[in-house]
Amino acid sequence: MATVYTNVTRDFKDLDLNMNIHPVRKDVNKHVGDLAVINSIKNILSTNKNERLFNPSFGGNIRALLFENADNLTAIRMEKQIVNLVENFEPRASISKVVVTPEPDTNAFKVYLEFFIVNRTDPIAITFQSERTR
């Protein structure tokens, strides 16, 4: 009886949504590995509901919370919304920590997100500022 050994490590690949062209291949760039998951999470967090034509339930209306008062209650609502979005729409990541800090002077929120990619042991942390656009 033959024995089959499988040691498959998945390397995640996504297209560059900015549609930047590779200078040599003359094709759309791709994001590989951790960068693919990071960009996917940023894309999910910046998408509103009903923005995708054939998937109206995709997204979470994080931008709608930016028009509320920049206080701790809105920050808690945003934390919960971020956790729900990543759990529902990004199966490659599991969140370990989310901290949303309100900045009332600029009416913005600073977001710190720490997560693990599936089958990886080291956490990835990203920080970005979520603010209203005019």
PDB file of C-alpha atoms in Angstrom:
ATOM      1  CA  MET A   1       0.000   0.000   0.000  1.00  0.00           C
ATOM      2  CA  ALA A   2       1.405   3.372  -0.992  1.00  0.00           C
ATOM      3  CA  THR A   3       1.562   6.169   1.527  1.00  0.00           C
ATOM      4  CA  VAL A   4       0.746   9.683   0.417  1.00  0.00           C
ATOM      5  CA  TYR A   5       2.261  12.555   2.337  1.00  0.00           C
ATOM      6  CA  THR A   6       0.777  15.966   1.927  1.00  0.00           C
ATOM      7  CA  ASN A   7       2.487  18.979   3.353  1.00  0.00           C
ATOM      8  CA  VAL A   8       0.592  21.795   1.737  1.00  0.00           C
ATOM      9  CA  THR A   9       1.240  25.313   2.871  1.00  0.00           C
ATOM     10  CA  ARG A  10      -1.184  27.773   1.379  1.00  0.00           C
ATOM     11  CA  ASP A  11       0.151  30.946  -0.058  1.00  0.00           C
ATOM     12  CA  PHE A  12      -2.619  33.509  -0.353  1.00  0.00           C
ATOM     13  CA  LYS A  13      -2.833  35.534  -3.552  1.00  0.00           C
ATOM     14  CA  ASP A  14      -5.099  38.454  -4.433  1.00  0.00           C
ATOM     15  CA  LEU A  15      -5.181  40.962  -7.254  1.00  0.00           C
ATOM     16  CA  ASP A  16      -4.082  44.530  -6.707  1.00  0.00           C
ATOM     17  CA  LEU A  17      -7.356  46.450  -6.620  1.00  0.00           C
ATOM     18  CA  ASN A  18      -5.600  49.651  -7.694  1.00  0.00           C
ATOM     19  CA  MET A  19      -4.996  47.867 -11.018  1.00  0.00           C
ATOM     20  CA  ASN A  20      -1.331  48.795 -11.093  1.00  0.00           C
ATOM     21  CA  ILE A  21       0.469  47.237 -14.042  1.00  0.00           C
ATOM     22  CA  HIS A  22       3.660  45.210 -13.612  1.00  0.00           C
ATOM     23  CA  PRO A  23       6.394  46.875 -15.708  1.00  0.00           C
ATOM     24  CA  VAL A  24       7.818  43.638 -17.138  1.00  0.00           C
ATOM     25  CA  ARG A  25       4.844  41.270 -17.413  1.00  0.00           C
ATOM     26  CA  LYS A  26       2.415  44.027 -18.474  1.00  0.00           C
ATOM     27  CA  ASP A  27      -0.213  42.398 -16.278  1.00  0.00           C
ATOM     28  CA  VAL A  28      -2.063  43.447 -13.146  1.00  0.00           C
ATOM     29  CA  ASN A  29       0.064  43.148  -9.998  1.00  0.00           C
ATOM     30  CA  LYS A  30      -0.860  40.638  -7.343  1.00  0.00           C
ATOM     31  CA  HIS A  31      -0.480  40.667  -3.591  1.00  0.00           C
ATOM     32  CA  VAL A  32       0.960  37.518  -2.059  1.00  0.00           C
ATOM     33  CA  GLY A  33       0.962  36.155   1.491  1.00  0.00           C
ATOM     34  CA  ASP A  34       0.352  38.451   4.433  1.00  0.00           C
ATOM     35  CA  LEU A  35      -0.115  41.499   2.228  1.00  0.00           C
ATOM     36  CA  ALA A  36      -3.047  39.814   0.466  1.00  0.00           C
ATOM     37  CA  VAL A  37      -4.887  39.271   3.760  1.00  0.00           C
ATOM     38  CA  ILE A  38      -4.077  42.768   5.058  1.00  0.00           C
ATOM     39  CA  ASN A  39      -5.400  44.406   1.894  1.00  0.00           C
ATOM     40  CA  SER A  40      -8.490  42.209   1.980  1.00  0.00           C
ATOM     41  CA  ILE A  41      -9.286  43.313   5.540  1.00  0.00           C
ATOM     42  CA  LYS A  42      -8.782  46.976   4.639  1.00  0.00           C
ATOM     43  CA  ASN A  43     -11.072  46.509   1.648  1.00  0.00           C
ATOM     44  CA  ILE A  44     -13.775  44.871   3.773  1.00  0.00           C
ATOM     45  CA  LEU A  45     -13.627  47.654   6.361  1.00  0.00           C
ATOM     46  CA  SER A  46     -13.929  50.370   3.728  1.00  0.00           C
ATOM     47  CA  THR A  47     -16.936  48.846   1.931  1.00  0.00           C
ATOM     48  CA  ASN A  48     -20.490  49.899   2.754  1.00  0.00           C
ATOM     49  CA  LYS A  49     -23.527  47.654   2.571  1.00  0.00           C
ATOM     50  CA  ASN A  50     -25.313  47.629  -0.799  1.00  0.00           C
ATOM     51  CA  GLU A  51     -22.121  48.843  -2.480  1.00  0.00           C
ATOM     52  CA  ARG A  52     -21.477  45.502  -4.204  1.00  0.00           C
ATOM     53  CA  LEU A  53     -24.089  44.860  -6.866  1.00  0.00           C
ATOM     54  CA  PHE A  54     -24.459  41.101  -6.614  1.00  0.00           C
ATOM     55  CA  ASN A  55     -23.616  40.846  -2.913  1.00  0.00           C
ATOM     56  CA  PRO A  56     -25.604  43.563  -1.093  1.00  0.00           C
ATOM     57  CA  SER A  57     -24.958  42.105   2.384  1.00  0.00           C
ATOM     58  CA  PHE A  58     -21.175  42.530   1.993  1.00  0.00           C
ATOM     59  CA  GLY A  59     -19.682  45.393   4.010  1.00  0.00           C
ATOM     60  CA  GLY A  60     -20.433  46.973   7.304  1.00  0.00           C
ATOM     61  CA  ASN A  61     -21.148  50.703   7.120  1.00  0.00           C
ATOM     62  CA  ILE A  62     -18.122  51.717   9.163  1.00  0.00           C
ATOM     63  CA  ARG A  63     -18.251  55.102   7.402  1.00  0.00           C
ATOM     64  CA  ALA A  64     -21.707  55.741   8.859  1.00  0.00           C
ATOM     65  CA  LEU A  65     -20.199  55.648  12.360  1.00  0.00           C
ATOM     66  CA  LEU A  66     -17.804  58.430  11.375  1.00  0.00           C
ATOM     67  CA  PHE A  67     -20.723  60.853  11.316  1.00  0.00           C
ATOM     68  CA  GLU A  68     -21.541  60.114  14.964  1.00  0.00           C
ATOM     69  CA  ASN A  69     -19.856  61.861  17.872  1.00  0.00           C
ATOM     70  CA  ALA A  70     -16.217  60.879  18.259  1.00  0.00           C
ATOM     71  CA  ASP A  71     -16.569  59.422  21.747  1.00  0.00           C
ATOM     72  CA  ASN A  72     -15.996  56.124  23.553  1.00  0.00           C
ATOM     73  CA  LEU A  73     -19.489  54.763  22.839  1.00  0.00           C
ATOM     74  CA  THR A  74     -19.019  55.129  19.096  1.00  0.00           C
ATOM     75  CA  ALA A  75     -15.536  53.600  19.430  1.00  0.00           C
ATOM     76  CA  ILE A  76     -17.025  50.519  21.141  1.00  0.00           C
ATOM     77  CA  ARG A  77     -19.647  50.194  18.392  1.00  0.00           C
ATOM     78  CA  MET A  78     -16.894  50.429  15.789  1.00  0.00           C
ATOM     79  CA  GLU A  79     -14.811  47.758  17.552  1.00  0.00           C
ATOM     80  CA  LYS A  80     -17.745  45.347  17.546  1.00  0.00           C
ATOM     81  CA  GLN A  81     -18.504  46.100  13.918  1.00  0.00           C
ATOM     82  CA  ILE A  82     -14.879  45.460  12.886  1.00  0.00           C
ATOM     83  CA  VAL A  83     -14.805  42.119  14.726  1.00  0.00           C
ATOM     84  CA  ASN A  84     -18.075  41.030  13.098  1.00  0.00           C
ATOM     85  CA  LEU A  85     -16.936  42.052   9.628  1.00  0.00           C
ATOM     86  CA  VAL A  86     -13.627  40.193   9.783  1.00  0.00           C
ATOM     87  CA  GLU A  87     -15.228  37.078  11.288  1.00  0.00           C
ATOM     88  CA  ASN A  88     -17.955  37.002   8.626  1.00  0.00           C
ATOM     89  CA  PHE A  89     -16.061  37.969   5.482  1.00  0.00           C
ATOM     90  CA  GLU A  90     -12.401  37.020   5.954  1.00  0.00           C
ATOM     91  CA  PRO A  91     -11.927  33.328   6.790  1.00  0.00           C
ATOM     92  CA  ARG A  92      -8.136  33.586   6.477  1.00  0.00           C
ATOM     93  CA  ALA A  93      -7.810  35.772   9.595  1.00  0.00           C
ATOM     94  CA  SER A  94      -8.816  35.553  13.241  1.00  0.00           C
ATOM     95  CA  ILE A  95      -8.795  38.721  15.311  1.00  0.00           C
ATOM     96  CA  SER A  96      -6.978  38.763  18.617  1.00  0.00           C
ATOM     97  CA  LYS A  97      -7.236  42.460  19.509  1.00  0.00           C
ATOM     98  CA  VAL A  98      -9.069  45.563  18.297  1.00  0.00           C
ATOM     99  CA  VAL A  99      -8.581  48.984  19.868  1.00  0.00           C
ATOM    100  CA  VAL A 100     -10.438  52.006  18.504  1.00  0.00           C
ATOM    101  CA  THR A 101      -9.381  55.343  19.970  1.00  0.00           C
ATOM    102  CA  PRO A 102     -11.556  58.402  19.337  1.00  0.00           C
ATOM    103  CA  GLU A 103      -9.884  61.652  18.331  1.00  0.00           C
ATOM    104  CA  PRO A 104     -12.568  64.281  18.995  1.00  0.00           C
ATOM    105  CA  ASP A 105     -10.469  67.222  17.776  1.00  0.00           C
ATOM    106  CA  THR A 106     -10.308  65.869  14.225  1.00  0.00           C
ATOM    107  CA  ASN A 107     -13.570  63.863  14.446  1.00  0.00           C
ATOM    108  CA  ALA A 108     -11.697  60.698  13.506  1.00  0.00           C
ATOM    109  CA  PHE A 109     -10.861  57.310  15.004  1.00  0.00           C
ATOM    110  CA  LYS A 110      -7.490  55.598  15.259  1.00  0.00           C
ATOM    111  CA  VAL A 111      -7.850  51.844  14.753  1.00  0.00           C
ATOM    112  CA  TYR A 112      -5.329  49.257  15.954  1.00  0.00           C
ATOM    113  CA  LEU A 113      -6.066  45.759  14.668  1.00  0.00           C
ATOM    114  CA  GLU A 114      -4.105  42.655  15.612  1.00  0.00           C
ATOM    115  CA  PHE A 115      -4.905  39.315  13.995  1.00  0.00           C
ATOM    116  CA  PHE A 116      -3.514  35.912  13.147  1.00  0.00           C
ATOM    117  CA  ILE A 117      -3.483  34.446   9.663  1.00  0.00           C
ATOM    118  CA  VAL A 118      -4.623  30.833   9.418  1.00  0.00           C
ATOM    119  CA  ASN A 119      -1.776  28.357  10.069  1.00  0.00           C
ATOM    120  CA  ARG A 120       0.650  31.092  11.120  1.00  0.00           C
ATOM    121  CA  THR A 121       1.954  31.655  14.631  1.00  0.00           C
ATOM    122  CA  ASP A 122       3.031  35.273  14.544  1.00  0.00           C
ATOM    123  CA  PRO A 123       0.426  38.040  14.877  1.00  0.00           C
ATOM    124  CA  ILE A 124       0.083  40.838  12.364  1.00  0.00           C
ATOM    125  CA  ALA A 125      -0.746  44.336  13.556  1.00  0.00           C
ATOM    126  CA  ILE A 126      -2.041  47.164  11.415  1.00  0.00           C
ATOM    127  CA  THR A 127      -2.875  50.713  12.424  1.00  0.00           C
ATOM    128  CA  PHE A 128      -4.899  53.155  10.391  1.00  0.00           C
ATOM    129  CA  GLN A 129      -6.974  56.248  10.880  1.00  0.00           C
ATOM    130  CA  SER A 130     -10.612  56.262   9.901  1.00  0.00           C
ATOM    131  CA  GLU A 131     -11.965  59.702   9.140  1.00  0.00           C
ATOM    132  CA  ARG A 132     -14.725  61.341   7.180  1.00  0.00           C
ATOM    133  CA  THR A 133     -14.112  62.425   3.636  1.00  0.00           C
ATOM    134  CA  ARG A 134     -15.821  65.431   2.146  1.00  0.00           C
TER     135      ARG A 134
END
